[in-house]
Amino acid sequence: MSSKEADPNSASAVNDGTDTPATEESGTPPPPLPPRPKVGSSSNGAKAPLVSLRRGKAGSRPELRTQATTAVSLTDIHTQTHYESPRENLAVSNARSRAGSTSGRSTLGRGAVDRHHSRNGSETEDTGSVFSYAPTLEAAGDVESLMGEALSTGQRSPAWKHSSGHQEERDLFDIVCDEDKDLSVSFDQEFNELGEVDADGDNEEALLQKWRSRLKHFLILSSAGKPIYTRHGDENLISGYIGVIQTIISFYKGSDDPLKAFTAGGTRFVILAEGPLYLVAISRLGESDSQLRAQLDALYMQILSTLTLPTLLHMFSNRPSTDLRRPLQGTEPLLSALADGFTKGSPSTLLSALECLKLRKSYRHGVNNTFLKVRSPNLLYGLIVAGGRLVSVVRPKKHSLHPSDLQLIFNMLFEAEGVKAGGGESWIPLCLPGFNKKGYLYMYVSFLNADDALKQDGPNNDNNNNDDDDDVHNRDTSTAPTPARPSNNSSPDDQIAIVLISGDKESFYELRQMRDDLVSALRFNQSLARIQTAVHAGRPTPTDLVPGTVIRHFLYKSRANVQFTMPTFAPHFATALSHRKLLSVYHGLHAAVHAKTSHLKVHHVVGAAHVALAWVTPAFELFCVAGPSASRNAVAQGANRIIQSVKREEERVFILGGAVF
């Protein structure tokens, strides 16, 4: 509205009726109008009704009713809501503040994104600010954050606070929507064995119905259509499906357009072709193609760890219809353990990183020095693993272990009962594909249970913080008694595994002696007791790291060290179903920030049962989840404080370099 145009409503409010309006005949300009009262108040101090924006003088800008976000571009901040549909994405910027008002527009509280649809059914104004409709004129203080938050917590409406209070009393993911009811029922039976088909085949249809109800399948077959492995059922039950899959893959391969993935009825099929093998993942858990392909690659690496690549290729080059089930006999538990871990949710596989046991820098330094002191000449790699987490690694200067190789070792150690048999001592030929997929290495494994680790052969040093351990490392341990062979009577979380890898297949007794010397030295300088204490302490909760935070769980990956850390899953994600739902959220965040067409640095998701945040930089990746009523400001502040906490504890939660010879 220009300065010469008057609002009829406002003019009648300030004109006393004595002024005579100017006419075109008189040519006399009208007298100036008195100044407008300030918004929200009148000249006598009484409240005045809100009036429309108008310019005070030519060239001036109207007062904005809301504050803009700090989002610089669509690639910096990305907000996603799941209140109506889990697949709708909304990018958030400050463009919506310039949009014209439409009929039926609602006022939004903080933390929610309004979705308006145009007459043709498409979403409109999808780049608007979430604060363009905030029911306030100005923010109480500057609380802008990484996510562009501009409203303080105290400005929420009473209705929002009332509903939020009830939500916070419930655990995360307790809210089960209609599409989750089938998941809840199916997941309880996901890992039950189907059974075998009767001789007369009367139960075949019932078994097929159970097989089709599974949420996730892994199939491995040869290029000739021979079944090799299936997670659910047996080859007699699903031979028809195997034939259909092989026909589809062969059709596209013959047209020089290999089939990589397709969707059928809400189920995603991802295919990985590796030489003479086809690996197929069938999932209804919402994982991306790249995530499923990484899981198939891990299964393929498990096969190579048993056969090596030259052996595999030689078998099929001589006889394309080779039945690979006989050479792989005995490895089904390893493949099934990997597959079940992927279905339950594996942070290590998702992040392609390792988790380390939190230990004081001086304690870990003492373990490394002891490792180097008793090292055998034929040792290639040495590992100490406690509670499924890496404690120490000894490696050559120019070689490092690939995370996928370590995942294979961990899966073999803690999932295969045969490895822990025979008194917890094993000698295993093993191919590490990340190191060299053409040959075998030889792995000596010895387990220590809780009682073995806490036996003391040396002086009773306490476990208090003591940074000066150099004199302890260098003491003579030749008089320490030789430890007895370990027994296997404790849970995996209490077990400490010593893994010694060599390229010499005749070095069993040499590595066995090294193990005895290492255990004696670690007991003498109290290192085993310190490791066991750290295992018993378990993972901290998010509030242990950041008191008062709204974050319920997080994954922090150090990209330089290819390692990650996380808090305990209890109490909010202690059940198998809640754990799976949490990992599904992480899979969605990971897929969004790592998509080929995406350049997101920060990704914010608002759902009916959670608020989630992904933050990616060249140094780290952070994925965190909070309750449904947590504000973006609180989540962003919690993420900042978690990063600061991990940075302070970096030398404890990560292995920086390890012991190198």
XYZ file of C-alpha atoms in Angstrom:
661
model
C 0.000 0.000 0.000
C 1.467 3.349 -0.987
C 1.661 6.365 1.305
C -1.285 8.026 -0.490
C -3.607 5.052 -0.032
C -5.515 4.902 3.210
C -6.935 1.869 4.906
C -10.665 2.550 5.356
C -10.846 0.790 8.687
C -7.837 2.499 10.159
C -8.844 5.891 8.783
C -12.191 5.745 10.494
C -10.490 4.918 13.739
C -8.348 8.085 13.773
C -10.418 10.658 11.824
C -12.744 12.851 13.928
C -15.052 13.525 10.952
C -14.341 17.264 10.732
C -11.881 17.068 7.841
C -13.411 17.477 4.409
C -12.083 15.015 1.912
C -10.431 16.472 -1.161
C -12.180 16.164 -4.488
C -10.883 16.129 -7.985
C -12.592 19.486 -8.660
C -10.909 21.329 -5.777
C -7.431 19.927 -6.502
C -6.495 20.594 -2.884
C -4.528 17.752 -1.287
C -6.050 16.314 1.887
C -4.431 17.084 5.219
C -1.996 14.452 6.467
C -3.347 11.719 8.662
C -2.163 11.585 12.259
C 0.469 8.921 13.040
C -0.793 5.406 13.472
C -0.729 3.938 16.969
C 1.907 1.323 17.741
C 0.978 -2.287 17.271
C -0.771 -3.685 20.307
C -1.453 -0.365 22.096
C -3.414 2.874 21.630
C -2.754 6.451 22.664
C -4.623 6.058 25.924
C -2.704 2.919 26.857
C -5.546 0.531 26.110
C -5.047 -2.485 23.937
C -5.769 -1.783 20.300
C -6.702 -4.394 17.734
C -3.983 -5.674 15.501
C -3.989 -3.941 12.151
C -2.499 -4.822 8.802
C 1.040 -3.981 7.834
C 1.579 -0.748 5.949
C 4.586 1.333 5.000
C 5.296 4.434 7.057
C 7.047 6.070 4.143
C 8.038 5.239 0.641
C 10.830 2.710 0.408
C 10.533 1.374 3.988
C 9.864 -2.295 4.639
C 6.957 -3.595 6.705
C 7.538 -5.017 10.135
C 7.923 -8.772 10.034
C 5.669 -10.686 12.397
C 8.111 -13.573 12.707
C 11.825 -14.143 12.765
C 13.534 -15.870 9.868
C 15.510 -19.056 10.298
C 19.276 -19.190 10.028
C 19.122 -21.708 7.180
C 21.435 -20.575 4.413
C 20.267 -22.949 1.714
C 18.221 -26.079 1.237
C 21.345 -28.237 1.398
C 22.260 -26.988 4.866
C 19.064 -27.703 6.751
C 16.554 -30.399 5.922
C 13.464 -31.092 7.961
C 11.291 -34.137 7.579
C 7.998 -34.894 9.293
C 6.246 -38.195 9.714
C 2.972 -37.110 11.271
C 0.936 -38.098 8.199
C 3.225 -40.022 5.884
C 6.712 -41.324 6.686
C 7.917 -40.708 3.136
C 7.093 -37.004 2.798
C 10.066 -34.674 2.982
C 9.938 -30.950 3.538
C 12.897 -28.611 3.117
C 12.868 -25.682 5.515
C 14.052 -22.163 4.738
C 12.810 -18.627 5.281
C 10.926 -18.314 1.998
C 7.494 -19.061 3.497
C 7.445 -15.720 5.330
C 6.903 -14.040 1.944
C 3.999 -16.279 0.929
C 0.480 -14.844 0.779
C -2.123 -16.032 3.245
C -4.570 -18.702 2.095
C -7.905 -19.785 3.460
C -7.806 -22.545 6.015
C -4.172 -21.890 6.988
C -3.495 -23.057 10.495
C -1.109 -21.747 13.102
C 1.693 -24.129 13.990
C 3.506 -24.616 17.234
C 7.214 -25.057 17.411
C 8.818 -28.227 16.118
C 6.090 -29.022 13.601
C 5.901 -28.243 9.912
C 2.607 -27.199 8.337
C 1.655 -28.994 5.161
C -0.653 -27.142 2.788
C -1.835 -28.565 -0.456
C -2.755 -26.612 -3.529
C -5.940 -27.162 -5.467
C -4.264 -29.603 -7.794
C -3.151 -31.755 -4.869
C 0.545 -30.831 -4.809
C 2.350 -29.413 -1.814
C 2.818 -25.670 -1.919
C 5.347 -23.416 -0.286
C 7.582 -26.396 0.549
C 10.500 -24.081 1.176
C 8.805 -22.010 3.867
C 10.001 -21.354 7.364
C 8.477 -23.288 10.225
C 8.264 -20.000 12.104
C 6.257 -18.100 9.515
C 3.095 -19.034 11.398
C 4.401 -18.881 14.950
C 1.833 -17.272 17.286
C 4.168 -14.595 18.587
C 5.622 -11.269 17.451
C 9.128 -11.506 18.799
C 11.327 -14.131 20.390
C 12.328 -13.876 24.027
C 16.080 -13.791 23.680
C 18.487 -15.040 21.096
C 18.373 -18.823 21.224
C 19.315 -19.436 17.617
C 21.018 -22.752 17.160
C 22.559 -24.932 14.544
C 19.067 -25.820 13.343
C 17.867 -22.225 13.001
C 15.739 -22.278 16.139
C 14.399 -18.831 17.050
C 11.770 -19.546 19.681
C 12.532 -20.332 23.277
C 11.082 -23.285 25.123
C 8.861 -21.080 27.242
C 6.852 -19.941 24.256
C 5.065 -23.199 23.660
C 1.311 -23.162 23.988
C -0.312 -24.757 27.072
C -1.930 -27.396 24.833
C 1.490 -28.385 23.415
C 2.989 -28.641 26.890
C 0.054 -30.718 28.112
C 0.299 -33.209 25.248
C 4.094 -33.294 25.461
C 4.021 -34.125 29.144
C 2.031 -37.283 28.508
C 4.317 -38.305 25.662
C 7.483 -37.923 27.723
C 6.131 -40.337 30.322
C 6.171 -43.101 27.711
C 9.204 -44.799 26.296
C 10.338 -44.038 22.786
C 8.547 -46.055 20.085
C 5.791 -47.082 22.506
C 3.463 -45.295 20.098
C 2.562 -48.031 17.622
C 0.847 -46.861 14.454
C -1.242 -49.100 12.212
C 1.668 -49.949 9.929
C 3.754 -50.984 12.956
C 1.239 -53.503 14.274
C 2.189 -56.048 11.647
C 5.853 -55.359 12.370
C 5.330 -55.995 16.090
C 3.629 -59.314 15.450
C 6.024 -60.452 12.726
C 9.230 -59.452 14.478
C 8.476 -61.661 17.473
C 8.493 -64.671 15.149
C 11.179 -63.483 12.741
C 13.959 -65.729 14.035
C 11.927 -68.864 14.722
C 12.847 -71.891 12.649
C 10.291 -72.870 10.029
C 10.808 -76.610 10.214
C 11.083 -79.121 7.411
C 8.587 -80.288 4.838
C 6.933 -83.600 5.671
C 7.588 -86.614 3.489
C 4.054 -86.451 2.099
C 4.213 -82.629 1.736
C 1.046 -81.933 3.739
C 2.611 -78.997 5.619
C 4.288 -77.369 2.634
C 1.639 -74.676 2.142
C 1.677 -73.741 5.839
C 5.483 -73.498 5.817
C 5.391 -71.335 2.681
C 2.923 -69.013 4.399
C 5.316 -68.673 7.344
C 8.215 -68.127 4.963
C 6.386 -65.316 3.171
C 5.579 -63.660 6.523
C 9.244 -63.124 7.342
C 10.340 -59.479 7.138
C 13.740 -60.148 5.654
C 15.366 -62.880 3.592
C 18.866 -63.548 2.342
C 19.332 -65.950 -0.557
C 22.571 -67.133 -2.163
C 22.530 -69.119 -5.390
C 24.911 -69.931 -8.195
C 24.642 -68.534 -11.713
C 23.374 -71.965 -12.776
C 20.454 -71.703 -10.341
C 21.827 -74.020 -7.642
C 20.706 -72.953 -4.131
C 23.604 -72.361 -1.740
C 22.128 -70.668 1.333
C 18.830 -69.309 2.602
C 18.233 -67.799 6.004
C 14.661 -69.114 6.347
C 13.509 -72.515 5.192
C 15.495 -74.951 3.082
C 16.130 -75.439 -0.605
C 13.319 -77.987 -0.932
C 10.782 -75.464 0.324
C 11.801 -72.483 -1.802
C 13.231 -74.165 -4.880
C 10.471 -72.621 -6.989
C 11.334 -69.111 -5.822
C 15.025 -69.740 -6.460
C 14.235 -70.711 -10.048
C 12.136 -67.584 -10.621
C 14.853 -65.303 -9.243
C 17.549 -66.971 -11.329
C 15.427 -66.614 -14.466
C 14.812 -62.901 -13.865
C 18.498 -62.200 -13.210
C 19.613 -64.186 -16.265
C 17.140 -62.370 -18.517
C 18.582 -58.953 -17.663
C 22.144 -60.227 -17.750
C 21.635 -61.510 -21.272
C 20.491 -58.062 -22.425
C 23.685 -56.432 -21.096
C 21.611 -54.560 -18.517
C 22.249 -56.299 -15.181
C 19.401 -56.148 -12.699
C 20.455 -54.520 -9.420
C 17.205 -53.877 -7.554
C 13.431 -53.726 -7.917
C 10.330 -53.308 -5.771
C 7.338 -55.632 -5.686
C 4.351 -55.115 -3.415
C 6.143 -52.943 -0.887
C 9.110 -55.336 -0.687
C 12.559 -54.334 -1.875
C 14.736 -56.811 -3.770
C 18.469 -56.042 -4.045
C 20.796 -58.253 -6.080
C 24.572 -58.484 -5.844
C 26.396 -60.459 -8.549
C 29.882 -61.586 -7.550
C 31.504 -63.879 -10.109
C 29.566 -67.139 -10.212
C 27.373 -66.204 -7.224
C 24.134 -64.253 -6.943
C 23.301 -62.827 -3.530
C 19.755 -61.536 -3.006
C 18.315 -59.485 -0.124
C 14.526 -59.277 0.259
C 13.492 -56.697 2.843
C 10.370 -54.978 4.147
C 12.285 -52.971 6.763
C 12.771 -49.807 4.718
C 16.532 -50.055 4.190
C 18.169 -48.376 1.223
C 19.747 -50.251 -1.676
C 23.262 -49.293 -0.636
C 22.678 -50.554 2.910
C 21.293 -53.877 1.716
C 24.129 -54.204 -0.775
C 26.661 -53.701 2.029
C 25.006 -56.522 3.968
C 25.168 -58.812 0.948
C 28.823 -57.918 0.526
C 29.471 -58.974 4.136
C 27.866 -62.368 3.437
C 30.037 -62.733 0.339
C 33.139 -61.916 2.393
C 32.109 -64.606 4.872
C 32.084 -67.141 2.022
C 35.494 -65.962 0.807
C 36.890 -66.248 4.332
C 36.213 -69.980 4.068
C 37.145 -70.710 0.445
C 39.335 -67.830 -0.856
C 38.585 -66.256 -4.225
C 40.877 -68.455 -6.398
C 39.342 -71.623 -4.968
C 35.823 -70.344 -5.599
C 36.548 -69.371 -9.187
C 38.376 -72.619 -9.880
C 35.392 -74.694 -8.736
C 32.954 -72.998 -11.083
C 35.329 -72.693 -14.019
C 35.698 -76.479 -14.155
C 32.052 -77.212 -13.376
C 29.500 -74.346 -13.559
C 26.828 -76.483 -11.869
C 28.973 -77.068 -8.764
C 27.021 -77.550 -5.544
C 28.755 -75.197 -3.111
C 26.861 -76.424 -0.055
C 29.348 -79.227 0.624
C 32.495 -77.006 0.647
C 30.641 -74.515 2.861
C 29.307 -77.139 5.222
C 29.655 -75.919 8.798
C 29.599 -72.222 7.914
C 25.783 -71.907 7.993
C 25.825 -70.698 11.635
C 28.255 -67.934 10.676
C 26.125 -66.826 7.725
C 22.945 -66.990 9.811
C 24.555 -65.022 12.640
C 25.491 -62.268 10.198
C 22.025 -62.293 8.623
C 20.253 -62.136 11.991
C 22.518 -59.304 13.079
C 21.529 -57.324 9.984
C 17.832 -57.971 10.643
C 18.056 -56.991 14.315
C 20.115 -53.934 13.412
C 23.902 -53.655 13.362
C 25.430 -50.195 13.998
C 28.851 -51.540 13.004
C 27.612 -52.630 9.574
C 25.616 -49.437 9.061
C 28.594 -47.189 9.827
C 31.283 -49.528 8.429
C 33.221 -48.899 11.625
C 34.339 -50.644 14.837
C 33.391 -50.062 18.446
C 36.190 -49.935 21.013
C 36.088 -50.535 24.745
C 36.343 -47.290 26.705
C 39.620 -47.402 28.622
C 41.989 -44.870 30.102
C 44.781 -43.794 27.789
C 47.487 -44.933 30.191
C 45.825 -48.342 30.644
C 45.527 -48.920 26.906
C 49.096 -47.736 26.444
C 50.177 -50.327 29.005
C 48.365 -53.119 27.167
C 49.963 -52.081 23.867
C 53.452 -51.996 25.358
C 52.961 -55.418 26.900
C 51.755 -56.759 23.557
C 54.868 -55.469 21.810
C 57.175 -56.773 24.525
C 56.033 -60.412 24.205
C 55.453 -60.317 20.426
C 56.377 -63.431 18.483
C 58.512 -63.036 15.322
C 55.810 -64.725 13.221
C 52.991 -62.531 14.527
C 51.165 -60.547 11.836
C 48.220 -59.134 13.809
C 47.331 -59.293 17.471
C 43.956 -58.388 18.978
C 42.398 -58.238 22.410
C 38.597 -58.170 22.290
C 36.418 -57.786 25.391
C 32.641 -57.871 25.433
C 32.535 -57.687 21.640
C 34.566 -54.452 21.615
C 38.166 -53.931 20.574
C 40.652 -53.242 23.375
C 44.018 -53.312 21.627
C 45.483 -54.103 18.230
C 49.074 -54.815 17.213
C 49.867 -54.535 13.519
C 52.718 -53.989 11.058
C 53.572 -50.417 10.286
C 52.383 -50.530 6.676
C 49.294 -52.687 7.165
C 45.988 -52.161 8.917
C 42.991 -54.406 9.385
C 39.932 -53.557 7.311
C 36.704 -53.090 9.334
C 34.987 -55.806 7.284
C 37.748 -58.276 8.232
C 37.383 -57.418 11.887
C 33.635 -57.858 11.623
C 34.190 -61.367 10.267
C 36.540 -62.145 13.144
C 34.106 -60.780 15.750
C 31.241 -62.741 14.208
C 33.308 -65.917 14.323
C 34.451 -65.340 17.897
C 31.158 -64.529 19.558
C 28.559 -66.239 17.341
C 30.128 -69.580 16.418
C 29.916 -72.007 19.327
C 32.506 -74.293 17.754
C 35.226 -71.659 18.098
C 34.667 -71.453 21.838
C 34.654 -75.225 22.259
C 37.652 -77.269 23.287
C 38.464 -75.223 26.353
C 38.198 -71.894 24.537
C 41.307 -72.469 22.397
C 41.259 -72.791 18.589
C 43.547 -72.804 15.553
C 41.665 -71.643 12.459
C 42.751 -71.146 8.851
C 41.076 -67.948 7.725
C 41.029 -65.737 4.651
C 40.704 -62.012 5.363
C 39.354 -60.600 2.063
C 40.133 -57.012 2.980
C 43.766 -57.966 3.562
C 44.246 -60.597 0.815
C 41.376 -62.553 -0.711
C 43.738 -64.963 -2.483
C 45.277 -66.792 0.465
C 44.875 -67.989 4.027
C 46.136 -66.676 7.313
C 46.131 -68.704 10.522
C 44.374 -67.494 13.638
C 45.011 -68.609 17.195
C 42.089 -67.819 19.519
C 42.018 -68.114 23.286
C 39.164 -67.060 25.576
C 39.433 -65.822 29.151
C 36.322 -65.741 31.295
C 35.698 -63.350 34.167
C 37.295 -65.586 36.809
C 40.453 -66.098 34.734
C 40.847 -62.383 34.117
C 40.473 -61.400 37.761
C 43.038 -63.899 39.098
C 46.062 -61.978 40.298
C 49.593 -63.223 39.757
C 51.254 -59.989 40.785
C 51.020 -57.340 43.502
C 47.576 -56.060 44.482
C 47.655 -52.720 42.764
C 44.437 -50.780 42.922
C 42.491 -49.717 39.859
C 42.492 -46.024 40.624
C 43.556 -43.542 37.998
C 47.301 -43.779 37.618
C 48.867 -42.181 34.579
C 52.443 -43.201 35.381
C 52.528 -46.854 34.399
C 55.845 -46.993 32.554
C 57.656 -48.733 35.401
C 54.911 -51.349 35.583
C 55.173 -52.185 31.876
C 58.899 -52.875 32.054
C 58.940 -55.202 35.040
C 60.326 -58.688 34.571
C 57.501 -61.221 34.239
C 59.670 -64.278 33.706
C 58.909 -65.537 37.230
C 55.141 -65.334 36.760
C 53.487 -68.773 36.673
C 52.157 -70.066 33.363
C 48.358 -69.654 33.242
C 46.202 -72.717 32.856
C 44.133 -73.280 29.741
C 40.944 -71.180 29.977
C 37.512 -72.597 30.459
C 34.363 -71.437 28.726
C 31.633 -70.918 31.330
C 30.738 -67.226 31.110
C 28.540 -65.086 28.927
C 29.933 -63.390 25.794
C 29.757 -59.984 27.473
C 32.161 -61.178 30.177
C 34.621 -62.906 27.882
C 37.995 -61.597 26.821
C 39.383 -63.046 23.607
C 43.035 -62.994 22.605
C 43.475 -63.311 18.839
C 46.903 -63.884 17.300
C 47.175 -64.073 13.504
C 50.141 -65.376 11.540
C 50.949 -66.213 7.959
C 52.851 -69.356 9.022
C 50.650 -72.414 9.397
C 53.293 -74.102 11.567
C 53.337 -71.374 14.230
C 50.626 -72.745 16.527
C 52.909 -73.588 19.455
C 54.824 -70.357 19.041
C 51.654 -68.285 19.247
C 50.390 -70.408 22.106
C 53.509 -69.581 24.106
C 53.082 -65.922 23.247
C 49.530 -66.071 24.575
C 50.764 -67.520 27.884
C 53.424 -64.827 28.235
C 50.930 -62.100 27.344
C 48.316 -63.244 29.872
C 50.927 -63.528 32.625
C 52.248 -60.023 31.919
C 48.768 -58.495 31.731
C 47.802 -60.094 35.026
C 51.010 -58.962 36.667
C 50.503 -55.293 35.784
C 46.761 -55.437 36.557
C 45.748 -54.775 32.932
C 43.359 -57.742 32.748
C 41.573 -56.605 35.888
C 41.250 -53.101 34.463
C 39.852 -54.458 31.204
C 37.344 -56.595 33.093
C 36.309 -53.608 35.210
C 35.683 -51.585 32.069
C 33.611 -54.437 30.597
C 31.492 -54.694 33.753
C 30.955 -50.927 33.761
C 29.175 -51.229 30.429
C 28.247 -48.412 28.109
C 27.136 -45.128 29.675
C 23.705 -43.587 29.207
C 23.366 -40.292 27.288
C 22.611 -38.477 30.547
C 25.857 -39.823 32.030
C 27.732 -38.012 29.262
C 25.500 -34.930 29.048
C 23.365 -34.411 32.181
C 19.843 -33.290 31.417
C 20.016 -33.926 27.678
C 16.902 -34.837 25.703
C 18.924 -37.259 23.565
C 17.877 -40.862 24.190
C 20.509 -42.536 21.986
C 23.203 -41.616 19.484
C 25.856 -43.015 17.166
C 29.094 -41.055 16.802
C 31.577 -42.137 14.129
C 35.126 -40.837 13.887
C 35.733 -40.883 10.155
C 39.525 -40.638 10.468
C 39.765 -43.627 12.840
C 36.902 -45.643 11.256
C 35.548 -46.247 14.757
C 32.305 -45.355 16.506
C 30.937 -44.997 20.005
C 27.419 -45.180 21.362
C 25.611 -45.289 24.732
C 23.688 -48.227 26.131
C 20.392 -49.211 24.523
C 18.702 -49.551 27.906
C 16.199 -48.549 29.118
C 14.392 -47.105 26.093
C 15.588 -49.607 23.473
C 16.155 -52.756 25.497
C 13.645 -54.914 23.595
C 14.404 -56.443 20.212
C 11.535 -54.573 18.528
C 12.467 -51.136 19.908
C 16.097 -51.817 18.979
C 15.018 -52.615 15.405
C 12.882 -49.469 15.206
C 15.784 -47.361 16.455
C 18.103 -48.811 13.830
C 15.438 -48.180 11.189
C 15.530 -44.493 12.148
C 19.324 -44.537 11.859
C 19.083 -46.255 8.478
C 16.780 -43.503 7.253
C 19.097 -40.761 8.489
C 22.150 -42.464 7.023
C 20.475 -42.967 3.654
C 19.397 -39.308 3.507
C 22.830 -37.804 4.187
C 24.735 -40.327 2.057
C 22.479 -40.345 -0.990
C 24.369 -39.731 -4.237
C 22.207 -36.727 -5.108
C 22.272 -35.290 -1.595
C 24.626 -32.685 -0.200
C 23.090 -32.479 3.258
C 25.184 -31.558 6.239
C 22.324 -31.523 8.747
C 19.152 -33.580 8.440
C 16.304 -33.136 10.921
C 13.365 -35.564 11.106
C 10.174 -35.149 13.138
C 8.062 -38.267 13.607
C 5.081 -39.286 15.694
C 7.294 -41.156 18.185
C 10.682 -39.469 17.852
C 12.756 -36.498 16.775
C 16.006 -37.395 15.034
C 19.057 -35.516 13.807
C 21.939 -36.398 11.481
C 25.014 -34.182 11.367
C 27.859 -34.976 8.963
C 31.228 -33.220 8.694
C 34.594 -34.314 7.261
C 35.694 -35.268 10.792
C 32.668 -37.089 12.200
C 29.152 -38.382 11.662
C 26.533 -38.015 14.389
C 23.096 -39.622 14.428
C 20.890 -39.042 17.459
C 17.295 -39.664 18.537
C 15.179 -37.819 21.104
C 11.607 -38.025 22.380
C 8.674 -36.778 20.274
C 8.258 -33.545 22.243
C 11.906 -32.477 22.083
C 12.449 -29.171 20.295
C 14.932 -28.717 17.505
C 16.835 -26.289 19.686
C 17.143 -28.827 22.516
C 18.176 -31.598 20.125
C 20.786 -29.366 18.473
C 22.186 -28.259 21.825
C 22.288 -31.886 22.982
C 24.132 -32.876 19.797
C 26.692 -30.115 20.350
C 27.312 -31.212 23.921
C 27.649 -34.869 22.912
C 30.283 -33.931 20.338
C 32.167 -31.906 22.946
C 31.987 -34.833 25.386
C 33.310 -37.322 22.807
C 36.109 -34.929 21.862
C 37.183 -34.730 25.510
C 37.145 -38.535 25.809
C 38.555 -39.223 22.347
C 41.692 -40.995 23.551
C 39.587 -43.253 25.779
C 36.739 -44.231 23.447
C 38.899 -44.616 20.304
C 42.154 -46.412 19.522
C 44.411 -43.787 17.983
C 47.063 -45.625 16.013
C 47.402 -48.711 18.195
C 50.651 -50.614 18.705
C 52.790 -50.660 15.564
C 55.934 -52.661 14.876
